[in-house]
mmCIF file of C-alpha atoms and ligand atoms in Angstrom:
data_model
loop_
_atom_site.group_PDB
_atom_site.id
_atom_site.type_symbol
_atom_site.label_atom_id
_atom_site.label_comp_id
_atom_site.label_asym_id
_atom_site.label_seq_id
_atom_site.Cartn_x
_atom_site.Cartn_y
_atom_site.Cartn_z
ATOM 1 C CA UNK A 1 86.424 -24.495 53.793
ATOM 2 C CA UNK A 2 88.607 -24.721 50.880
ATOM 3 C CA UNK A 3 88.796 -27.948 49.290
ATOM 4 C CA UNK A 4 90.219 -25.945 46.387
ATOM 5 C CA UNK A 5 88.377 -27.539 43.567
ATOM 6 C CA UNK A 6 88.756 -24.571 41.509
ATOM 7 C CA UNK A 7 92.336 -24.057 42.518
ATOM 8 C CA UNK A 8 93.201 -27.505 41.312
ATOM 9 C CA UNK A 9 96.070 -29.289 42.679
ATOM 10 C CA UNK A 10 97.339 -29.484 39.154
ATOM 11 C CA UNK A 11 98.959 -25.933 39.905
ATOM 12 C CA UNK A 12 100.806 -27.440 42.758
ATOM 13 C CA UNK A 13 104.110 -27.755 40.977
ATOM 14 C CA UNK A 14 104.233 -25.312 38.142
ATOM 15 C CA UNK A 15 103.453 -22.021 40.391
ATOM 16 C CA UNK A 16 103.608 -18.506 39.540
ATOM 17 C CA UNK A 17 102.769 -17.480 43.068
ATOM 18 C CA UNK A 18 105.267 -14.979 44.570
ATOM 19 C CA UNK A 19 107.776 -16.500 46.856
ATOM 20 C CA UNK A 20 106.883 -16.228 50.693
ATOM 21 C CA UNK A 21 109.131 -15.803 53.519
ATOM 22 C CA UNK A 22 110.864 -18.927 54.546
ATOM 23 C CA UNK A 23 109.131 -20.672 57.260
ATOM 24 C CA UNK A 24 110.477 -19.565 60.654
ATOM 25 C CA UNK A 25 110.418 -20.945 64.177
ATOM 26 C CA UNK A 26 108.122 -18.756 66.141
ATOM 27 C CA UNK A 27 109.384 -15.599 67.762
ATOM 28 C CA UNK A 28 108.290 -14.993 71.695
ATOM 29 C CA UNK A 29 105.401 -12.682 70.551
ATOM 30 C CA UNK A 30 103.824 -15.392 68.486
ATOM 31 C CA UNK A 31 104.468 -18.471 70.025
ATOM 32 C CA UNK A 32 102.029 -21.237 69.350
ATOM 33 C CA UNK A 33 100.894 -23.390 72.120
ATOM 34 C CA UNK A 34 99.150 -26.626 71.904
ATOM 35 C CA UNK A 35 96.749 -25.526 74.577
ATOM 36 C CA UNK A 36 95.792 -22.594 72.593
ATOM 37 C CA UNK A 37 92.660 -22.792 70.546
ATOM 38 C CA UNK A 38 91.641 -26.309 71.827
ATOM 39 C CA UNK A 39 88.801 -26.963 73.936
ATOM 40 C CA UNK A 40 87.460 -23.435 73.415
ATOM 41 C CA UNK A 41 83.708 -23.388 72.215
ATOM 42 C CA UNK A 42 84.068 -20.270 70.254
ATOM 43 C CA UNK A 43 87.040 -21.771 68.342
ATOM 44 C CA UNK A 44 86.243 -24.624 65.961
ATOM 45 C CA UNK A 45 87.027 -25.724 62.346
ATOM 46 C CA UNK A 46 84.039 -23.753 60.891
ATOM 47 C CA UNK A 47 86.063 -20.573 60.690
ATOM 48 C CA UNK A 48 88.640 -22.730 58.291
ATOM 49 C CA UNK A 49 85.754 -24.208 56.399
ATOM 50 C CA UNK A 50 84.313 -20.572 55.479
ATOM 51 C CA UNK A 51 87.375 -19.621 53.860
ATOM 52 C CA UNK A 52 86.148 -21.163 50.524
ATOM 53 C CA UNK A 53 86.608 -18.023 48.040
ATOM 54 C CA UNK A 54 89.794 -16.524 49.564
ATOM 55 C CA UNK A 55 93.046 -18.356 49.353
ATOM 56 C CA UNK A 56 95.052 -19.271 52.265
ATOM 57 C CA UNK A 57 98.686 -18.425 52.559
ATOM 58 C CA UNK A 58 101.412 -18.546 55.010
ATOM 59 C CA UNK A 59 100.618 -15.098 56.419
ATOM 60 C CA UNK A 60 97.537 -16.639 57.730
ATOM 61 C CA UNK A 61 99.420 -18.873 60.156
ATOM 62 C CA UNK A 62 101.774 -18.426 63.239
ATOM 63 C CA UNK A 63 104.133 -21.575 63.014
ATOM 64 C CA UNK A 64 104.954 -23.476 66.245
ATOM 65 C CA UNK A 65 107.135 -26.502 67.054
ATOM 66 C CA UNK A 66 107.768 -29.364 64.578
ATOM 67 C CA UNK A 67 105.438 -32.284 65.215
ATOM 68 C CA UNK A 68 106.970 -34.907 62.692
ATOM 69 C CA UNK A 69 109.373 -35.284 59.882
ATOM 70 C CA UNK A 70 108.648 -36.748 56.564
ATOM 71 C CA UNK A 71 110.483 -37.613 53.344
ATOM 72 C CA UNK A 72 109.281 -34.601 51.562
ATOM 73 C CA UNK A 73 109.320 -32.084 54.491
ATOM 74 C CA UNK A 74 108.012 -31.646 57.885
ATOM 75 C CA UNK A 75 104.755 -31.213 59.943
ATOM 76 C CA UNK A 76 104.553 -28.113 62.291
ATOM 77 C CA UNK A 77 102.047 -27.009 64.786
ATOM 78 C CA UNK A 78 100.371 -23.910 63.403
ATOM 79 C CA UNK A 79 97.612 -21.380 64.382
ATOM 80 C CA UNK A 80 95.403 -19.513 62.015
ATOM 81 C CA UNK A 81 95.620 -16.052 63.076
ATOM 82 C CA UNK A 82 92.083 -14.764 62.831
ATOM 83 C CA UNK A 83 90.345 -17.686 64.467
ATOM 84 C CA UNK A 84 93.153 -18.918 66.639
ATOM 85 C CA UNK A 85 92.275 -22.332 65.491
ATOM 86 C CA UNK A 86 95.020 -24.853 65.857
ATOM 87 C CA UNK A 87 96.142 -27.022 63.113
ATOM 88 C CA UNK A 88 99.025 -29.133 61.924
ATOM 89 C CA UNK A 89 100.697 -27.671 58.629
ATOM 90 C CA UNK A 90 102.578 -30.158 56.657
ATOM 91 C CA UNK A 91 105.169 -28.499 54.536
ATOM 92 C CA UNK A 92 106.458 -30.447 51.433
ATOM 93 C CA UNK A 93 109.166 -29.184 49.050
ATOM 94 C CA UNK A 94 108.184 -29.077 45.540
ATOM 95 C CA UNK A 95 111.720 -29.903 44.291
ATOM 96 C CA UNK A 96 111.640 -33.136 46.235
ATOM 97 C CA UNK A 97 108.208 -34.094 45.048
ATOM 98 C CA UNK A 98 109.189 -33.587 41.440
ATOM 99 C CA UNK A 99 112.473 -35.396 41.934
ATOM 100 C CA UNK A 100 110.559 -38.602 43.234
ATOM 101 C CA UNK A 101 108.004 -38.097 40.471
ATOM 102 C CA UNK A 102 105.059 -38.085 43.058
ATOM 103 C CA UNK A 103 103.098 -34.848 42.262
ATOM 104 C CA UNK A 104 100.041 -36.951 41.003
ATOM 105 C CA UNK A 105 100.099 -38.773 44.438
ATOM 106 C CA UNK A 106 100.074 -35.573 46.348
ATOM 107 C CA UNK A 107 97.212 -34.321 44.210
ATOM 108 C CA UNK A 108 95.259 -37.520 44.760
ATOM 109 C CA UNK A 109 95.925 -37.250 48.532
ATOM 110 C CA UNK A 110 94.548 -33.698 48.628
ATOM 111 C CA UNK A 111 91.525 -34.677 46.633
ATOM 112 C CA UNK A 112 90.726 -37.933 48.528
ATOM 113 C CA UNK A 113 91.430 -36.699 52.024
ATOM 114 C CA UNK A 114 89.672 -33.332 51.720
ATOM 115 C CA UNK A 115 86.422 -35.174 50.987
ATOM 116 C CA UNK A 116 86.451 -37.690 54.005
ATOM 117 C CA UNK A 117 84.573 -36.931 57.145
ATOM 118 C CA UNK A 118 84.839 -39.618 59.692
ATOM 119 C CA UNK A 119 85.862 -39.668 63.585
ATOM 120 C CA UNK A 120 88.719 -41.717 62.896
ATOM 121 C CA UNK A 121 90.193 -39.934 59.823
ATOM 122 C CA UNK A 122 92.341 -36.832 60.142
ATOM 123 C CA UNK A 123 90.790 -33.929 58.543
ATOM 124 C CA UNK A 124 92.343 -31.943 55.592
ATOM 125 C CA UNK A 125 90.966 -28.487 55.708
ATOM 126 C CA UNK A 126 92.783 -27.111 52.850
ATOM 127 C CA UNK A 127 95.987 -26.443 51.039
ATOM 128 C CA UNK A 128 97.955 -23.644 49.582
ATOM 129 C CA UNK A 129 101.495 -23.410 47.800
ATOM 130 C CA UNK A 130 104.278 -20.945 46.937
ATOM 131 C CA UNK A 131 107.147 -21.162 44.719
ATOM 132 C CA UNK A 132 108.926 -23.601 46.789
ATOM 133 C CA UNK A 133 106.809 -25.513 49.132
ATOM 134 C CA UNK A 134 103.128 -27.013 49.209
ATOM 135 C CA UNK A 135 101.362 -26.679 52.504
ATOM 136 C CA UNK A 136 98.587 -28.993 53.835
ATOM 137 C CA UNK A 137 96.388 -27.620 56.490
ATOM 138 C CA UNK A 138 95.668 -30.661 58.672
ATOM 139 C CA UNK A 139 93.693 -31.456 61.910
ATOM 140 C CA UNK A 140 95.815 -31.571 64.872
ATOM 141 C CA UNK A 141 96.157 -34.753 66.743
ATOM 142 C CA UNK A 142 97.434 -33.851 70.260
ATOM 143 C CA UNK A 143 98.681 -37.216 71.337
ATOM 144 C CA UNK A 144 100.825 -37.497 68.139
ATOM 145 C CA UNK A 145 102.001 -40.634 66.522
ATOM 146 C CA UNK A 146 100.750 -43.897 67.439
ATOM 147 C CA UNK A 147 104.132 -45.559 66.520
ATOM 148 C CA UNK A 148 105.885 -43.558 69.424
ATOM 149 C CA UNK A 149 103.231 -44.537 71.849
ATOM 150 C CA UNK A 150 103.811 -48.222 71.034
ATOM 151 C CA UNK A 151 107.668 -47.744 71.512
ATOM 152 C CA UNK A 152 106.813 -46.526 74.917
ATOM 153 C CA UNK A 153 104.958 -49.716 76.057
ATOM 154 C CA UNK A 154 106.718 -52.786 77.764
ATOM 155 C CA UNK A 155 107.978 -54.806 75.019
ATOM 156 C CA UNK A 156 107.032 -52.264 72.443
ATOM 157 C CA UNK A 157 103.375 -53.664 72.233
ATOM 158 C CA UNK A 158 100.001 -52.989 73.130
ATOM 159 C CA UNK A 159 97.801 -55.198 75.551
ATOM 160 C CA UNK A 160 94.835 -56.998 73.932
ATOM 161 C CA UNK A 161 92.174 -54.448 74.996
ATOM 162 C CA UNK A 162 94.125 -51.496 73.634
ATOM 163 C CA UNK A 163 94.795 -53.339 70.375
ATOM 164 C CA UNK A 164 91.208 -54.397 70.008
ATOM 165 C CA UNK A 165 90.019 -50.877 70.301
ATOM 166 C CA UNK A 166 92.388 -49.580 67.721
ATOM 167 C CA UNK A 167 91.493 -52.356 65.378
ATOM 168 C CA UNK A 168 87.918 -51.739 65.805
ATOM 169 C CA UNK A 169 88.231 -48.048 65.121
ATOM 170 C CA UNK A 170 90.551 -48.858 61.943
ATOM 171 C CA UNK A 171 87.856 -51.189 60.725
ATOM 172 C CA UNK A 172 85.228 -48.477 61.174
ATOM 173 C CA UNK A 173 87.279 -45.762 59.327
ATOM 174 C CA UNK A 174 88.164 -48.365 56.541
ATOM 175 C CA UNK A 175 84.563 -49.388 56.073
ATOM 176 C CA UNK A 176 83.855 -45.646 55.530
ATOM 177 C CA UNK A 177 86.593 -45.354 53.109
ATOM 178 C CA UNK A 178 85.537 -48.441 51.082
ATOM 179 C CA UNK A 179 81.971 -47.249 50.778
ATOM 180 C CA UNK A 180 83.514 -44.347 48.697
ATOM 181 C CA UNK A 181 85.597 -46.719 46.617
ATOM 182 C CA UNK A 182 88.870 -45.227 48.403
ATOM 183 C CA UNK A 183 91.459 -47.758 49.398
ATOM 184 C CA UNK A 184 94.195 -46.685 51.612
ATOM 185 C CA UNK A 185 97.011 -49.211 50.684
ATOM 186 C CA UNK A 186 99.383 -47.954 53.465
ATOM 187 C CA UNK A 187 97.955 -48.679 56.739
ATOM 188 C CA UNK A 188 100.876 -48.935 59.282
ATOM 189 C CA UNK A 189 101.721 -47.398 62.634
ATOM 190 C CA UNK A 190 103.610 -44.524 61.160
ATOM 191 C CA UNK A 191 100.495 -43.287 59.447
ATOM 192 C CA UNK A 192 98.325 -43.323 62.473
ATOM 193 C CA UNK A 193 97.861 -40.467 64.987
ATOM 194 C CA UNK A 194 96.048 -40.207 68.235
ATOM 195 C CA UNK A 195 93.533 -37.600 69.386
ATOM 196 C CA UNK A 196 93.374 -35.891 72.765
ATOM 197 C CA UNK A 197 91.004 -38.475 73.982
ATOM 198 C CA UNK A 198 93.217 -41.368 72.657
ATOM 199 C CA UNK A 199 91.108 -42.294 69.536
ATOM 200 C CA UNK A 200 92.898 -43.378 66.492
ATOM 201 C CA UNK A 201 93.091 -41.259 63.348
ATOM 202 C CA UNK A 202 94.242 -42.377 60.006
ATOM 203 C CA UNK A 203 96.636 -39.539 58.877
ATOM 204 C CA UNK A 204 98.481 -40.352 55.583
ATOM 205 C CA UNK A 205 96.541 -40.856 52.180
ATOM 206 C CA UNK A 206 99.649 -40.601 50.056
ATOM 207 C CA UNK A 207 99.235 -44.012 48.703
ATOM 208 C CA UNK A 208 95.323 -44.147 48.619
ATOM 209 C CA UNK A 209 93.521 -44.607 45.315
ATOM 210 C CA UNK A 210 90.123 -45.425 44.034
ATOM 211 C CA UNK A 211 89.576 -49.293 43.491
ATOM 212 C CA UNK A 212 90.050 -51.269 41.533
ATOM 213 C CA UNK A 213 93.678 -50.355 40.827
ATOM 214 C CA UNK A 214 97.014 -51.478 39.517
ATOM 215 C CA UNK A 215 100.256 -50.233 40.862
ATOM 216 C CA UNK A 216 102.333 -48.114 38.687
ATOM 217 C CA UNK A 217 104.691 -46.312 41.157
ATOM 218 C CA UNK A 218 107.608 -48.282 42.292
ATOM 219 C CA UNK A 219 107.413 -49.674 45.659
ATOM 220 C CA UNK A 220 109.982 -48.028 48.223
ATOM 221 C CA UNK A 221 110.411 -48.562 51.801
ATOM 222 C CA UNK A 222 109.168 -51.699 53.715
ATOM 223 C CA UNK A 223 107.107 -54.465 52.234
ATOM 224 C CA UNK A 224 105.855 -55.463 55.515
ATOM 225 C CA UNK A 225 102.390 -54.277 55.335
ATOM 226 C CA UNK A 226 101.735 -55.132 51.667
ATOM 227 C CA UNK A 227 99.531 -58.253 50.607
ATOM 228 C CA UNK A 228 100.793 -60.849 48.144
ATOM 229 C CA UNK A 229 98.825 -59.381 45.278
ATOM 230 C CA UNK A 230 100.463 -55.997 45.728
ATOM 231 C CA UNK A 231 104.122 -57.272 46.256
ATOM 232 C CA UNK A 232 103.596 -59.377 43.112
ATOM 233 C CA UNK A 233 102.435 -56.182 41.265
ATOM 234 C CA UNK A 234 98.910 -57.559 40.369
ATOM 235 C CA UNK A 235 95.542 -55.706 40.000
ATOM 236 C CA UNK A 236 94.054 -55.225 43.591
ATOM 237 C CA UNK A 237 91.129 -53.899 45.391
ATOM 238 C CA UNK A 238 89.926 -52.648 48.732
ATOM 239 C CA UNK A 239 90.762 -56.156 50.252
ATOM 240 C CA UNK A 240 94.385 -54.926 50.410
ATOM 241 C CA UNK A 241 93.283 -53.168 53.376
ATOM 242 C CA UNK A 242 91.892 -56.204 55.132
ATOM 243 C CA UNK A 243 95.514 -57.829 54.807
ATOM 244 C CA UNK A 244 97.142 -54.481 56.307
ATOM 245 C CA UNK A 245 94.656 -54.643 59.047
ATOM 246 C CA UNK A 246 95.757 -58.149 60.091
ATOM 247 C CA UNK A 247 99.355 -57.144 59.947
ATOM 248 C CA UNK A 248 98.863 -54.174 61.996
ATOM 249 C CA UNK A 249 96.796 -56.300 64.641
ATOM 250 C CA UNK A 250 99.905 -58.770 64.871
ATOM 251 C CA UNK A 251 102.382 -55.658 65.205
ATOM 252 C CA UNK A 252 100.001 -54.168 67.874
ATOM 253 C CA UNK A 253 100.188 -57.295 69.807
ATOM 254 C CA UNK A 254 103.595 -58.708 69.154
ATOM 255 C CA UNK A 255 105.670 -55.580 68.779
ATOM 256 C CA UNK A 256 106.907 -56.377 65.047
ATOM 257 C CA UNK A 257 105.035 -56.928 61.960
ATOM 258 C CA UNK A 258 104.433 -60.893 61.199
ATOM 259 C CA UNK A 259 106.459 -61.063 58.055
ATOM 260 C CA UNK A 260 109.659 -59.245 58.995
ATOM 261 C CA UNK A 261 113.067 -60.457 57.712
ATOM 262 C CA UNK A 262 116.674 -59.531 57.087
ATOM 263 C CA UNK A 263 116.034 -58.636 53.509
ATOM 264 C CA UNK A 264 113.238 -57.507 51.329
ATOM 265 C CA UNK A 265 113.441 -60.581 49.308
ATOM 266 C CA UNK A 266 112.981 -62.583 52.316
ATOM 267 C CA UNK A 267 110.117 -60.512 53.433
ATOM 268 C CA UNK A 268 108.554 -60.997 49.948
ATOM 269 C CA UNK A 269 108.944 -64.902 50.367
ATOM 270 C CA UNK A 270 107.227 -64.893 53.870
ATOM 271 C CA UNK A 271 104.635 -62.715 52.576
ATOM 272 C CA UNK A 272 103.792 -64.676 49.721
ATOM 273 C CA UNK A 273 103.854 -68.119 51.477
ATOM 274 C CA UNK A 274 101.843 -66.481 54.342
ATOM 275 C CA UNK A 275 104.502 -67.734 56.802
ATOM 276 C CA UNK A 276 102.508 -66.724 60.112
ATOM 277 C CA UNK A 277 103.783 -67.760 63.448
ATOM 278 C CA UNK A 278 102.512 -66.398 66.816
ATOM 279 C CA UNK A 279 104.417 -65.863 70.112
ATOM 280 C CA UNK A 280 102.795 -67.732 73.037
ATOM 281 C CA UNK A 281 101.146 -64.733 74.711
ATOM 282 C CA UNK A 282 98.672 -64.137 72.163
ATOM 283 C CA UNK A 283 95.258 -65.265 72.909
ATOM 284 C CA UNK A 284 93.404 -67.802 70.900
ATOM 285 C CA UNK A 285 90.589 -65.398 69.749
ATOM 286 C CA UNK A 286 93.323 -62.633 68.415
ATOM 287 C CA UNK A 287 94.824 -65.573 66.429
ATOM 288 C CA UNK A 288 91.635 -66.502 64.996
ATOM 289 C CA UNK A 289 91.055 -62.842 63.954
ATOM 290 C CA UNK A 290 94.512 -62.557 62.346
ATOM 291 C CA UNK A 291 94.452 -65.999 60.596
ATOM 292 C CA UNK A 292 91.192 -65.015 58.922
ATOM 293 C CA UNK A 293 92.474 -61.661 57.641
ATOM 294 C CA UNK A 294 95.863 -62.656 56.569
ATOM 295 C CA UNK A 295 94.565 -65.246 53.724
ATOM 296 C CA UNK A 296 96.673 -65.284 50.368
ATOM 297 C CA UNK A 297 93.445 -64.874 48.376
ATOM 298 C CA UNK A 298 91.845 -61.569 48.751
ATOM 299 C CA UNK A 299 88.415 -63.122 48.415
ATOM 300 C CA UNK A 300 88.901 -65.324 51.321
ATOM 301 C CA UNK A 301 89.830 -62.537 53.762
ATOM 302 C CA UNK A 302 87.176 -61.577 56.554
ATOM 303 C CA UNK A 303 85.106 -58.721 55.831
ATOM 304 C CA UNK A 304 85.264 -55.510 57.638
ATOM 305 C CA UNK A 305 81.773 -56.166 59.138
ATOM 306 C CA UNK A 306 83.358 -59.759 59.986
ATOM 307 C CA UNK A 307 86.048 -58.040 61.977
ATOM 308 C CA UNK A 308 83.636 -55.639 63.791
ATOM 309 C CA UNK A 309 81.348 -58.652 64.767
ATOM 310 C CA UNK A 310 84.501 -60.951 65.640
ATOM 311 C CA UNK A 311 84.406 -62.254 69.283
ATOM 312 C CA UNK A 312 87.887 -60.860 70.103
ATOM 313 C CA UNK A 313 86.721 -57.193 69.193
ATOM 314 C CA UNK A 314 83.417 -58.015 71.106
ATOM 315 C CA UNK A 315 85.440 -59.243 74.092
ATOM 316 C CA UNK A 316 87.435 -56.040 74.642
ATOM 317 C CA UNK A 317 85.370 -53.299 73.302
ATOM 318 C CA UNK A 318 81.975 -53.890 74.841
ATOM 319 C CA UNK A 319 81.045 -51.186 77.352
ATOM 320 C CA UNK A 320 81.162 -53.104 80.431
ATOM 321 C CA UNK A 321 80.403 -50.193 82.882
ATOM 322 C CA UNK A 322 77.956 -51.588 85.420
ATOM 323 C CA UNK A 323 75.062 -49.244 85.743
ATOM 324 C CA UNK A 324 73.438 -50.236 89.282
ATOM 325 C CA UNK A 325 69.840 -51.174 88.924
ATOM 326 C CA UNK A 326 67.205 -48.826 89.685
ATOM 327 C CA UNK A 327 65.923 -48.935 93.324
ATOM 328 C CA UNK A 328 62.559 -50.361 93.811
HETATM 329 N N1 ADE B 401 102.505 -35.437 63.486
HETATM 330 C C1 ADE B 401 102.390 -35.438 62.183
HETATM 331 N N2 ADE B 401 101.219 -35.080 61.801
HETATM 332 C C2 ADE B 401 100.490 -34.611 62.935
HETATM 333 C C3 ADE B 401 99.320 -34.167 63.364
HETATM 334 N N3 ADE B 401 98.451 -33.751 62.433
HETATM 335 N N4 ADE B 401 98.954 -33.922 64.484
HETATM 336 C C4 ADE B 401 99.952 -34.100 65.507
HETATM 337 N N5 ADE B 401 101.193 -34.774 65.262
HETATM 338 C C5 ADE B 401 101.384 -34.893 64.051
#
């Protein structure tokens, strides 16, 4: 597998690589179908992992339908030609990365995500670039964006059972990240995908760093998921992800983030004063978990082990399948 230590992502922007043909939609002869390359024992990611010495290029892939849109480019379904292995190809435009001065963030994203191996973290198999674009070869998550699944639910929210399952899977993935001193810092529904079995995958490591950290990049977009220490621009550690887990738990159960407001400055005030109110349908156990995660002081927040042992998680995620007792 090419994690490309030698081909350091430092070369991502100043490239002398020959320009490739523009990314095209597929023709009839090379249509990439999501059923292709999935569930075939003979096709697995080993074929991608072996390609350590050789460099990837766009010629290695057939490109299919767009899977998602991002600020710096789009994600496409793609199939590696020789192995037929299905991946998601994230295509980023160098000009846009440069304009927003986020090349360092992309290098960090690649370096961090390529080294993580966990069932609830999307794999990054490798990357390559040409004169115009950077391409990330990512695991394909067939059930797509969790955000869309949430929007499709009645009242745009999940029930307690499903929310507890996702929070447990996230807590497990974050526990793994934190043992490696990686803090994600951008846990929100838009950055979560679903596998074929409906398991959650953390997808975007664009804001992740090694702890401890101070923020030097300007915040853009929503403040909704950020803890007080980050909106106030203070030094922070992995406990920022505990806060975001509490925010996410609230959004799963209530259909909107807890500190949502008309303006960024009002959201800022609500975050810093921890202005937390629950709709009446939320259970006492769920409220207890969120209150314990959404603490202003990072050291007062419930640990990830505390989350995994919390009665609300236990209530909904225990295997309750009743196996009949053996006959005497
Ligand atoms: N949308 C964005 N990234 C994706 C991925 N890796 N798999 C499926 N859908 C996606």
